[in-house]
XYZ file of C-alpha atoms in Angstrom:
357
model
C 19.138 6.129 21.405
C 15.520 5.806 21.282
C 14.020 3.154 18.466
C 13.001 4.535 15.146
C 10.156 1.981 14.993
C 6.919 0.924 17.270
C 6.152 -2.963 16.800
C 2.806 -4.921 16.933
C 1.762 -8.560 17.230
C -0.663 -10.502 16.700
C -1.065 -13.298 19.476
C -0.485 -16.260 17.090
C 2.800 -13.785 15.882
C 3.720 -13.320 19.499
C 3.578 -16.788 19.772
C 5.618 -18.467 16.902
C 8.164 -15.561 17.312
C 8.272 -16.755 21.140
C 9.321 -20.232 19.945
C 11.422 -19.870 17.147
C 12.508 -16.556 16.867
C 11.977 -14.143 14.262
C 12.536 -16.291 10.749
C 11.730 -14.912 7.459
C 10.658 -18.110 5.739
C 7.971 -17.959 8.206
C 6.846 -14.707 6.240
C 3.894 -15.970 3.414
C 2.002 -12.402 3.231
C 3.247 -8.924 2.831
C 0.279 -6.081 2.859
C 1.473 -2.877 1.248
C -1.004 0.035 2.369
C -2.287 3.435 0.285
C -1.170 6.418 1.596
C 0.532 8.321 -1.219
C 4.029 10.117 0.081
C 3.731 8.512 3.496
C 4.377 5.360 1.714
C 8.238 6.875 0.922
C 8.685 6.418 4.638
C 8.928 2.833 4.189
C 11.663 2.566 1.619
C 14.259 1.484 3.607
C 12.819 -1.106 5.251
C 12.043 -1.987 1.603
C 15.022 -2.542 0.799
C 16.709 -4.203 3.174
C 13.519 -6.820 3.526
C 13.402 -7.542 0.209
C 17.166 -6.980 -0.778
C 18.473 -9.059 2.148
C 16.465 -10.232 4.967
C 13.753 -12.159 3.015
C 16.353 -12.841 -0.039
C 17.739 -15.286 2.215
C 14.767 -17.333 2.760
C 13.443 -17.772 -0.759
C 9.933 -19.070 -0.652
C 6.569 -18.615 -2.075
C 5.014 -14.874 -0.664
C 1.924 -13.182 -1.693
C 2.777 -8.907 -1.762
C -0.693 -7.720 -1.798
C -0.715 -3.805 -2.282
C -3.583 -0.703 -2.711
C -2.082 2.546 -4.232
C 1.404 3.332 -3.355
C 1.626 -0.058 -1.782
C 0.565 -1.949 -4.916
C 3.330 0.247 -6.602
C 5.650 -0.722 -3.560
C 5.342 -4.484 -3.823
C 5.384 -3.886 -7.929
C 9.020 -3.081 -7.054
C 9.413 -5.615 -4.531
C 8.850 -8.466 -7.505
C 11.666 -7.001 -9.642
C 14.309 -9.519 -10.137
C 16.494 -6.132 -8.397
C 14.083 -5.471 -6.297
C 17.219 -2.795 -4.711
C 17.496 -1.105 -7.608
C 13.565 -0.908 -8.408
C 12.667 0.338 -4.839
C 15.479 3.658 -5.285
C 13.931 4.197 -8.743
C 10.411 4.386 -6.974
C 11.225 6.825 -4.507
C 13.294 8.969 -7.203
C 10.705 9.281 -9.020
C 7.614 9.800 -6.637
C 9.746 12.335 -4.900
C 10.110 14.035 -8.073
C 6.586 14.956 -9.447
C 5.896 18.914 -10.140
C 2.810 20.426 -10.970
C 1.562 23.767 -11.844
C -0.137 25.437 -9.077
C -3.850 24.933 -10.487
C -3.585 21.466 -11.777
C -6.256 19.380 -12.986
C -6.764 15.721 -13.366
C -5.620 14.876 -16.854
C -2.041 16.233 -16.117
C -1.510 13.951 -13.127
C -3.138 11.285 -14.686
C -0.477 11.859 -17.243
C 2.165 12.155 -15.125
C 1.910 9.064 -12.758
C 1.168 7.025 -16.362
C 4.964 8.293 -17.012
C 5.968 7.445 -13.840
C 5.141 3.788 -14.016
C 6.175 3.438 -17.016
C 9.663 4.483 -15.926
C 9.633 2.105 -12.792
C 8.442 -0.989 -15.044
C 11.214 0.375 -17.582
C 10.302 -2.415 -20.209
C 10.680 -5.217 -17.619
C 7.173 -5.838 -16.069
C 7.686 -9.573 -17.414
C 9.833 -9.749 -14.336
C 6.979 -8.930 -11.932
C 4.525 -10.754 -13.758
C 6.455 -14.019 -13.768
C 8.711 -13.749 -10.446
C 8.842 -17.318 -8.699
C 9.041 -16.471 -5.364
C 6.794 -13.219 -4.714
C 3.357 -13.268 -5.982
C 2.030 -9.479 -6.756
C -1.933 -8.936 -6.239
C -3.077 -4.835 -6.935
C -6.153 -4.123 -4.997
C -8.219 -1.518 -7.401
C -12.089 -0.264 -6.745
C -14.744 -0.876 -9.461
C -17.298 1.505 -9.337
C -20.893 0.781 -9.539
C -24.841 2.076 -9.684
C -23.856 5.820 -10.056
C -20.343 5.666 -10.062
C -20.314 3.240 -12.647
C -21.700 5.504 -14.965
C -18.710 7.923 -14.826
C -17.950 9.652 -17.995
C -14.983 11.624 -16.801
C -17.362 14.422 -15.950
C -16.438 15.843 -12.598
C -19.589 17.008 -11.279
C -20.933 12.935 -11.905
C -17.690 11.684 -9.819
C -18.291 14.242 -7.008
C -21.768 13.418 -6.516
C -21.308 9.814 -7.067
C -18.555 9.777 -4.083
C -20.449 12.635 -1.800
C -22.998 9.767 -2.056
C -20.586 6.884 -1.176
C -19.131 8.704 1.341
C -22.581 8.972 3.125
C -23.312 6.077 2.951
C -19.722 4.906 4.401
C -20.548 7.068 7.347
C -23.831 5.111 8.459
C -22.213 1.991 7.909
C -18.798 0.483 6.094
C -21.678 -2.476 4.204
C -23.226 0.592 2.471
C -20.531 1.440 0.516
C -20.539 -1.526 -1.410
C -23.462 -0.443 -3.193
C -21.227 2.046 -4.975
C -18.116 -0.080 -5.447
C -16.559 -3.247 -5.754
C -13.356 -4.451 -5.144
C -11.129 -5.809 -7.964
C -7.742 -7.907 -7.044
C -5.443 -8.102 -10.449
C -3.313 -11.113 -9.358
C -0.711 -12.653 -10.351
C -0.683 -15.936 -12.665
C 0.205 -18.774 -10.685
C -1.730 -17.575 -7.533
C -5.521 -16.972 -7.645
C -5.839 -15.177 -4.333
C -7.664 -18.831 -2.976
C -7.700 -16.712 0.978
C -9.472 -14.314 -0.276
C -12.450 -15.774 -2.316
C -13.905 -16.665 0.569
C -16.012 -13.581 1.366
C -15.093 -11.649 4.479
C -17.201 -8.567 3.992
C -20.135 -6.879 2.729
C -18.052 -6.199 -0.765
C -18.168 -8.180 -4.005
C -15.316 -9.104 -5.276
C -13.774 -10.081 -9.013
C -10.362 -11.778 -9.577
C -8.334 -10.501 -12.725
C -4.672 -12.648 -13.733
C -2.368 -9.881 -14.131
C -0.851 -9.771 -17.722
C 1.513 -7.582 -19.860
C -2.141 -6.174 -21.527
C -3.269 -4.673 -17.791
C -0.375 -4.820 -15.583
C 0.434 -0.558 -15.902
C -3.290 -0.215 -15.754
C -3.890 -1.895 -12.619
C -1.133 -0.028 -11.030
C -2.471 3.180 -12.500
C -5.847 2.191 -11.402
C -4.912 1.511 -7.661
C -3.585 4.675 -7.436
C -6.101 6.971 -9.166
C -7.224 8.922 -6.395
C -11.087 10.102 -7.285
C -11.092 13.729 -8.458
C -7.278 13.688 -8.356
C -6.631 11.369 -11.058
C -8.811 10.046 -13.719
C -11.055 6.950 -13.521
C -9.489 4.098 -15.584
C -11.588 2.689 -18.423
C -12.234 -0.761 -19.670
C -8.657 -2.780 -17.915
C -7.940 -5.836 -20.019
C -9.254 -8.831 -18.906
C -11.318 -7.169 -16.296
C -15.179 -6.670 -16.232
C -15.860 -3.142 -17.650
C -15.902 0.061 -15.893
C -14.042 3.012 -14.543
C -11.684 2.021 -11.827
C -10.000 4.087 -8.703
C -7.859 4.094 -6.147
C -7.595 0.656 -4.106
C -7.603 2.277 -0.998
C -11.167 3.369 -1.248
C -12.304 -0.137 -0.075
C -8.544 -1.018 1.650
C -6.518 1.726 2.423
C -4.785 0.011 5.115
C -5.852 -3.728 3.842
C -7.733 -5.279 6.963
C -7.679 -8.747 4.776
C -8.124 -12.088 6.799
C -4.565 -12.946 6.690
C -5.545 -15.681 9.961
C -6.520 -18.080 6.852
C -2.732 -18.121 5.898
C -0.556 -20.556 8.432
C 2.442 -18.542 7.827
C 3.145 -14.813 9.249
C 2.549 -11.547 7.970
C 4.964 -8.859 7.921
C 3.180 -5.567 6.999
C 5.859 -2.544 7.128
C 3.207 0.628 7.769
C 3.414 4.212 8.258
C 0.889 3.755 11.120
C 0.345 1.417 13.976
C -3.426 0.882 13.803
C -5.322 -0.471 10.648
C -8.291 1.604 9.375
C -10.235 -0.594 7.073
C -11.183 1.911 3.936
C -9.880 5.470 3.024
C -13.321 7.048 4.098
C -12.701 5.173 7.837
C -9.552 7.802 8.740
C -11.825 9.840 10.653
C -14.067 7.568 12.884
C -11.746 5.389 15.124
C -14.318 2.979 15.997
C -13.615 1.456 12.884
C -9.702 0.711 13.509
C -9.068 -3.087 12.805
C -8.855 -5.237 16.552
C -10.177 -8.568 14.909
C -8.893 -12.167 14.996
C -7.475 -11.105 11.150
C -4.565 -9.639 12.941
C -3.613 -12.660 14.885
C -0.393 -13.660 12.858
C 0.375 -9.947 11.846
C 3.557 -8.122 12.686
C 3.738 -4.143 12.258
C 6.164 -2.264 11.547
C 5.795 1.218 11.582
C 7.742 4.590 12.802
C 8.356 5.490 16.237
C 6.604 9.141 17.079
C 9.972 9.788 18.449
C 11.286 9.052 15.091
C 8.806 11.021 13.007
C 9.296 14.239 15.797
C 12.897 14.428 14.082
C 11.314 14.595 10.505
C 11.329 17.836 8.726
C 8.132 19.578 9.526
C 8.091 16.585 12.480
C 5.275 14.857 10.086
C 5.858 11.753 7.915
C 5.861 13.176 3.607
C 2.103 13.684 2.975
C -0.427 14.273 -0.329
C -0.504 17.847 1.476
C 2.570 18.938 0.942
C 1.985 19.458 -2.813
C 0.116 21.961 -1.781
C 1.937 23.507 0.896
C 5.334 23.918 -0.599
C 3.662 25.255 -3.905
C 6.024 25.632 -6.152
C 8.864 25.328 -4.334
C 9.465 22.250 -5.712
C 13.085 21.931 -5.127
C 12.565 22.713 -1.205
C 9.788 19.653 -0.927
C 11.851 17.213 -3.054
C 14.634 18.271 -0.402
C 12.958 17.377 2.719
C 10.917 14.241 0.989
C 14.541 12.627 0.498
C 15.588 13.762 3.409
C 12.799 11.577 5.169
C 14.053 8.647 2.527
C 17.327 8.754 3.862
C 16.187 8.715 7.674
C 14.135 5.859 6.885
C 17.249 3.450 6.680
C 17.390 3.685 10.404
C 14.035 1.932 10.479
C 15.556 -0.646 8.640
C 18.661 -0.897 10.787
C 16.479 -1.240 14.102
C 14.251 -3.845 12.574
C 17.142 -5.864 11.158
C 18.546 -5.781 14.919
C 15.596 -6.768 16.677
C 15.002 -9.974 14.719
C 18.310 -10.766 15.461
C 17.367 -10.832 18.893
C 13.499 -10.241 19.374
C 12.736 -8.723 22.835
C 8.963 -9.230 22.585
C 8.598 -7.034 25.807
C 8.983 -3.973 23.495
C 6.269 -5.072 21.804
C 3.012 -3.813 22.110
C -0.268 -5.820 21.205
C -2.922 -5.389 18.452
């Protein structure tokens, strides 16, 4: 049967795996990327990572999320981190909206939804021993930071970021900064450094900002509302992390220990407003002690629709509701195999079957 997954290292990966063989307390970072429904594609290997594999080798690891993936690892730092990653997927799976919906009722609706995944326990997430949660969000700045929930402002603010993306990926930090809500016993010391054109401010996540940040990293511009004013954090309206990192091309080289980043794609593209121009997929030294994980095309051919669940499907269903939870599920359920491959090839890692960043 042909493997569910595709698998990437980086040479300093390839290396260590070589000699020692796939062990999770080598794992230290976990990236988590945005990406909406495609993230649901990664639940089983959720699981079984975090509910067995790396459960077994209990050790300090930074989860390091944008978007869905900040809402991923959120789950991940549950003291069930099982039962939190099931009640994630129910309840993405499960959004409705009227056909012409508009930005407050989302809004609303994902501020619901986390507050039925944190279901009175984000203490546990905020103070969990062993994995260290960090939610990328976006600040914006010079004409997006003067965003007063007026959608004509936002659109002309991002048309204007977006251009300026295209030219070159330093030019959007003139509209935006990046904003890392961490937790409190690790101050994100790898990434102070700078490693890009972007500015960056370090927040200690807290019961006061913890639902915000998620919301925050998540707020997709135009989709969702800008957040206001996050506790503890320098004022302004915030968006979706994955503006800045959708797929989180961080320098995780600085760290001595591996990265395991479970993705719904096998290249890295460094900011949301990157999908389009290839020459901007991640090949750097940053991916030297990265493993991917991500599906197989073969895999995603035997999807419904042959596609992984996507942001466009909300739309394309329509109100059919009951037919797009279906298949979304459905693609929740195949994604155990993922899992079950994975778990077998660190078992035994055949490194000729896999391919190189």
């Amino acid at each position: 049967m042909t493997s569910s997954i595709t698998i990437r290292l980086g040479k300093r990966a390839r290396a260590r795996i070589a000699a020692e063989g796939m062990q999770a307390a080598d794992i230290a970072i976990i990236p988590a990327a945005a990406g909406g429904p495609k993230g649901l594609i990664l639940n089983g290997l959720d699981i079984w990572a975090f509910g067995e594999w790396l459960k077994g080798a209990p050790r300090q690891r930074r989860l390091i999320g944008a978007s869905i993936g900040a809402w991923r690892m959120a789950a991940s730092a549950f003291d069930d981190p099982v039962a939190a990653h099931k009640r994630l997927a129910q309840l993405y799976s499960a959004q409705q909206y009227p056909e012409k919906v508009k930005s407050p009722q989302v809004t609303a609706t994902c501020r619901t939804l986390l507050d039925e995944l944190l279901d009175g326990r984000g203490a546990e997430v905020l103070h969990h021993t062993q994995h260290h949660l960090s939610v990328l969000t976006v600040r914006g700045i010079g004409a997006l930071g003067r965003s007063d929930g007026q959608r004509w402002r936002e659109m002309a603010g991002f048309i204007g970021a977006a251009t300026g993306n295209l030219l070159a990926r330093s030019q959007l930090a003139k509209a935006m900064e990046r904003v890392i809500f961490h937790h409190q016993h690790d101050h994100s010391a790898w990434l102070r450094d700078g490693f890009d054109a972007f500015h960056a401010h370090f927040v200690g996540l807290s019961d006061a900002n913890l639902r915000d940040a998620l919301l925050a990293s998540g707020s997709i511009p135009l989709v969702l509302q800008a957040v206001n004013d996050i506790a503890g954090a320098p004022q302004g309206p915030y968006w979706d992390g994955g503006l800045i990192d959708y797929h989180l091309h961080l320098p995780y080289q600085r760290d001595e220990g591996l990265v395991l980043y479970p993705h719904f794609s096998d290249y890295i593209v460094p900011g949301w407003l990157d999908k389009s121009l290839p020459w901007r997929r991640a090949r750097d030294a940053a991916l030297e002690n990265v493993i991917l994980i991500s599906p197989s095309p073969e895999f995603v051919a035997h999807l419904p629709n042959s596609k992984l669940p996507d942001r466009a499907d909300f739309k394309a269903y329509g109100q059919n509701h009951g037919l797009r939870m279906r298949d979304w599920r459905r693609a929740i359920g195949e994604s155990e195999r993922m899992a079950e491959d994975f778990a077998r090839w660190c078992e035994r890692p055949d490194l000729k079957q896999a391919a190189s960043f």
